Amino acid sequence: MRTLQKVRTVGKGYFASVQEALTRDHRHLALKVMSRKHERQSLNEIYVLQKLPKHPNIIGFYGHWTTSTRHEVLLDLCDGGDLLDFISTPTYGDVVTETTKANMLRQLLEA
């Protein structure tokens, strides 16, 4: 297991939570903690994350480990929020042009 300093909770879901973690070399990463009560879903997610190619538009996977009660996965920290919320909210939606939205979609499809 790596030495990480947990900074804050980024989010929580049905069977997992995500913490912002600071590494020894001062990188901010996401630590996803998944309960072993949901073993199948956790292992499926870990399998998919391991298979993701290295690409600038795809989240980085840095490893995983298992304890007696949970699976922990270390990923890139994506702290900007949800893309759909970003382009849909009045605060940002009016600022994000159709051209920018098209470029975002192109980047997603290239990944």
PDB file of C-alpha atoms in Angstrom:
ATOM      1  CA  MET A   1       0.000   0.000   0.000  1.00  0.00           C
ATOM      2  CA  ARG A   2       1.225   3.487  -0.793  1.00  0.00           C
ATOM      3  CA  THR A   3       1.671   6.264   1.717  1.00  0.00           C
ATOM      4  CA  LEU A   4      -1.030   8.796   0.952  1.00  0.00           C
ATOM      5  CA  GLN A   5      -2.377  11.755   2.857  1.00  0.00           C
ATOM      6  CA  LYS A   6      -6.144  12.021   2.470  1.00  0.00           C
ATOM      7  CA  VAL A   7      -7.068  15.646   1.843  1.00  0.00           C
ATOM      8  CA  ARG A   8     -10.856  15.668   1.451  1.00  0.00           C
ATOM      9  CA  THR A   9     -13.835  13.651   0.258  1.00  0.00           C
ATOM     10  CA  VAL A  10     -14.586  14.383  -3.392  1.00  0.00           C
ATOM     11  CA  GLY A  11     -17.735  12.282  -3.663  1.00  0.00           C
ATOM     12  CA  LYS A  12     -19.686   9.254  -2.483  1.00  0.00           C
ATOM     13  CA  GLY A  13     -21.757   6.716  -4.341  1.00  0.00           C
ATOM     14  CA  TYR A  14     -23.644   3.492  -3.703  1.00  0.00           C
ATOM     15  CA  PHE A  15     -20.617   1.281  -3.027  1.00  0.00           C
ATOM     16  CA  ALA A  16     -17.640   3.628  -3.190  1.00  0.00           C
ATOM     17  CA  SER A  17     -16.250   6.957  -2.088  1.00  0.00           C
ATOM     18  CA  VAL A  18     -13.529   9.084  -3.652  1.00  0.00           C
ATOM     19  CA  GLN A  19     -10.936  10.945  -1.625  1.00  0.00           C
ATOM     20  CA  GLU A  20      -8.461  13.512  -2.851  1.00  0.00           C
ATOM     21  CA  ALA A  21      -5.067  12.138  -1.819  1.00  0.00           C
ATOM     22  CA  LEU A  22      -1.645  13.742  -1.728  1.00  0.00           C
ATOM     23  CA  THR A  23       1.337  11.531  -2.605  1.00  0.00           C
ATOM     24  CA  ARG A  24       4.835  11.777  -1.156  1.00  0.00           C
ATOM     25  CA  ASP A  25       5.938  13.594  -4.316  1.00  0.00           C
ATOM     26  CA  HIS A  26       3.083  16.121  -3.821  1.00  0.00           C
ATOM     27  CA  ARG A  27       0.805  14.927  -6.622  1.00  0.00           C
ATOM     28  CA  HIS A  28      -2.933  15.245  -6.054  1.00  0.00           C
ATOM     29  CA  LEU A  29      -4.660  12.011  -7.097  1.00  0.00           C
ATOM     30  CA  ALA A  30      -8.029  10.381  -6.523  1.00  0.00           C
ATOM     31  CA  LEU A  31      -8.255   7.427  -4.155  1.00  0.00           C
ATOM     32  CA  LYS A  32     -11.399   5.447  -4.880  1.00  0.00           C
ATOM     33  CA  VAL A  33     -12.392   3.210  -1.969  1.00  0.00           C
ATOM     34  CA  MET A  34     -14.854   0.426  -2.815  1.00  0.00           C
ATOM     35  CA  SER A  35     -16.485  -1.862  -0.265  1.00  0.00           C
ATOM     36  CA  ARG A  36     -15.777  -5.586  -0.599  1.00  0.00           C
ATOM     37  CA  LYS A  37     -19.472  -6.117   0.083  1.00  0.00           C
ATOM     38  CA  HIS A  38     -19.810  -5.321  -3.633  1.00  0.00           C
ATOM     39  CA  GLU A  39     -16.939  -7.535  -4.723  1.00  0.00           C
ATOM     40  CA  ARG A  40     -18.136  -8.253  -8.251  1.00  0.00           C
ATOM     41  CA  GLN A  41     -18.769  -4.612  -9.179  1.00  0.00           C
ATOM     42  CA  SER A  42     -15.450  -3.554  -7.621  1.00  0.00           C
ATOM     43  CA  LEU A  43     -13.423  -6.201  -9.444  1.00  0.00           C
ATOM     44  CA  ASN A  44     -15.176  -5.447 -12.746  1.00  0.00           C
ATOM     45  CA  GLU A  45     -14.348  -1.752 -12.396  1.00  0.00           C
ATOM     46  CA  ILE A  46     -10.717  -2.487 -11.505  1.00  0.00           C
ATOM     47  CA  TYR A  47     -10.433  -4.814 -14.524  1.00  0.00           C
ATOM     48  CA  VAL A  48     -11.775  -2.138 -16.892  1.00  0.00           C
ATOM     49  CA  LEU A  49      -9.557   0.582 -15.401  1.00  0.00           C
ATOM     50  CA  GLN A  50      -6.471  -1.618 -15.830  1.00  0.00           C
ATOM     51  CA  LYS A  51      -7.270  -2.088 -19.524  1.00  0.00           C
ATOM     52  CA  LEU A  52      -7.677   1.611 -20.356  1.00  0.00           C
ATOM     53  CA  PRO A  53      -5.041   2.845 -22.795  1.00  0.00           C
ATOM     54  CA  LYS A  54      -2.751   5.736 -21.959  1.00  0.00           C
ATOM     55  CA  HIS A  55      -4.374   8.740 -23.651  1.00  0.00           C
ATOM     56  CA  PRO A  56      -4.619  12.441 -22.730  1.00  0.00           C
ATOM     57  CA  ASN A  57      -8.438  12.272 -22.781  1.00  0.00           C
ATOM     58  CA  ILE A  58      -8.704   9.172 -20.570  1.00  0.00           C
ATOM     59  CA  ILE A  59      -8.266   9.119 -16.804  1.00  0.00           C
ATOM     60  CA  GLY A  60      -4.929   7.713 -15.611  1.00  0.00           C
ATOM     61  CA  PHE A  61      -4.842   4.504 -13.554  1.00  0.00           C
ATOM     62  CA  TYR A  62      -1.922   4.175 -11.112  1.00  0.00           C
ATOM     63  CA  GLY A  63      -2.685   0.912  -9.359  1.00  0.00           C
ATOM     64  CA  HIS A  64      -4.883  -0.801  -6.822  1.00  0.00           C
ATOM     65  CA  TRP A  65      -4.669  -2.848  -3.646  1.00  0.00           C
ATOM     66  CA  THR A  66      -7.056  -4.785  -1.458  1.00  0.00           C
ATOM     67  CA  THR A  67      -7.547  -4.948   2.297  1.00  0.00           C
ATOM     68  CA  SER A  68      -9.830  -7.269   4.249  1.00  0.00           C
ATOM     69  CA  THR A  69     -12.747  -4.820   3.889  1.00  0.00           C
ATOM     70  CA  ARG A  70     -12.162  -2.775   0.743  1.00  0.00           C
ATOM     71  CA  HIS A  71     -10.539  -2.287  -2.648  1.00  0.00           C
ATOM     72  CA  GLU A  72      -8.591   0.933  -3.169  1.00  0.00           C
ATOM     73  CA  VAL A  73      -7.802   2.367  -6.597  1.00  0.00           C
ATOM     74  CA  LEU A  74      -5.481   5.267  -7.377  1.00  0.00           C
ATOM     75  CA  LEU A  75      -6.528   7.442 -10.337  1.00  0.00           C
ATOM     76  CA  ASP A  76      -6.037  10.879 -11.832  1.00  0.00           C
ATOM     77  CA  LEU A  77      -7.970  13.505  -9.889  1.00  0.00           C
ATOM     78  CA  CYS A  78     -10.560  15.114 -12.152  1.00  0.00           C
ATOM     79  CA  ASP A  79     -11.621  18.033 -10.021  1.00  0.00           C
ATOM     80  CA  GLY A  80     -13.581  20.048 -12.577  1.00  0.00           C
ATOM     81  CA  GLY A  81     -16.927  18.369 -11.998  1.00  0.00           C
ATOM     82  CA  ASP A  82     -19.215  16.610 -14.433  1.00  0.00           C
ATOM     83  CA  LEU A  83     -18.955  17.618 -18.097  1.00  0.00           C
ATOM     84  CA  LEU A  84     -22.724  17.479 -18.678  1.00  0.00           C
ATOM     85  CA  ASP A  85     -23.357  19.734 -15.685  1.00  0.00           C
ATOM     86  CA  PHE A  86     -20.641  22.106 -16.905  1.00  0.00           C
ATOM     87  CA  ILE A  87     -22.109  22.586 -20.370  1.00  0.00           C
ATOM     88  CA  SER A  88     -25.732  22.567 -19.173  1.00  0.00           C
ATOM     89  CA  THR A  89     -25.725  25.011 -16.274  1.00  0.00           C
ATOM     90  CA  PRO A  90     -26.685  28.617 -16.969  1.00  0.00           C
ATOM     91  CA  THR A  91     -23.451  29.808 -15.343  1.00  0.00           C
ATOM     92  CA  TYR A  92     -21.257  27.959 -17.844  1.00  0.00           C
ATOM     93  CA  GLY A  93     -23.693  26.882 -20.549  1.00  0.00           C
ATOM     94  CA  ASP A  94     -23.984  30.415 -21.911  1.00  0.00           C
ATOM     95  CA  VAL A  95     -20.201  30.777 -21.944  1.00  0.00           C
ATOM     96  CA  VAL A  96     -19.453  27.457 -23.644  1.00  0.00           C
ATOM     97  CA  THR A  97     -20.046  27.970 -27.369  1.00  0.00           C
ATOM     98  CA  GLU A  98     -21.378  25.310 -29.713  1.00  0.00           C
ATOM     99  CA  THR A  99     -17.898  25.132 -31.263  1.00  0.00           C
ATOM    100  CA  THR A 100     -16.349  24.426 -27.867  1.00  0.00           C
ATOM    101  CA  LYS A 101     -19.005  21.796 -27.137  1.00  0.00           C
ATOM    102  CA  ALA A 102     -18.283  20.175 -30.517  1.00  0.00           C
ATOM    103  CA  ASN A 103     -14.558  20.122 -29.702  1.00  0.00           C
ATOM    104  CA  MET A 104     -15.285  18.503 -26.329  1.00  0.00           C
ATOM    105  CA  LEU A 105     -17.379  15.826 -28.044  1.00  0.00           C
ATOM    106  CA  ARG A 106     -14.611  15.221 -30.604  1.00  0.00           C
ATOM    107  CA  GLN A 107     -12.081  14.715 -27.790  1.00  0.00           C
ATOM    108  CA  LEU A 108     -14.399  12.248 -26.082  1.00  0.00           C
ATOM    109  CA  LEU A 109     -14.850  10.294 -29.295  1.00  0.00           C
ATOM    110  CA  GLU A 110     -11.088  10.264 -29.966  1.00  0.00           C
ATOM    111  CA  ALA A 111     -10.526   8.662 -26.575  1.00  0.00           C
TER     112      ALA A 111
END
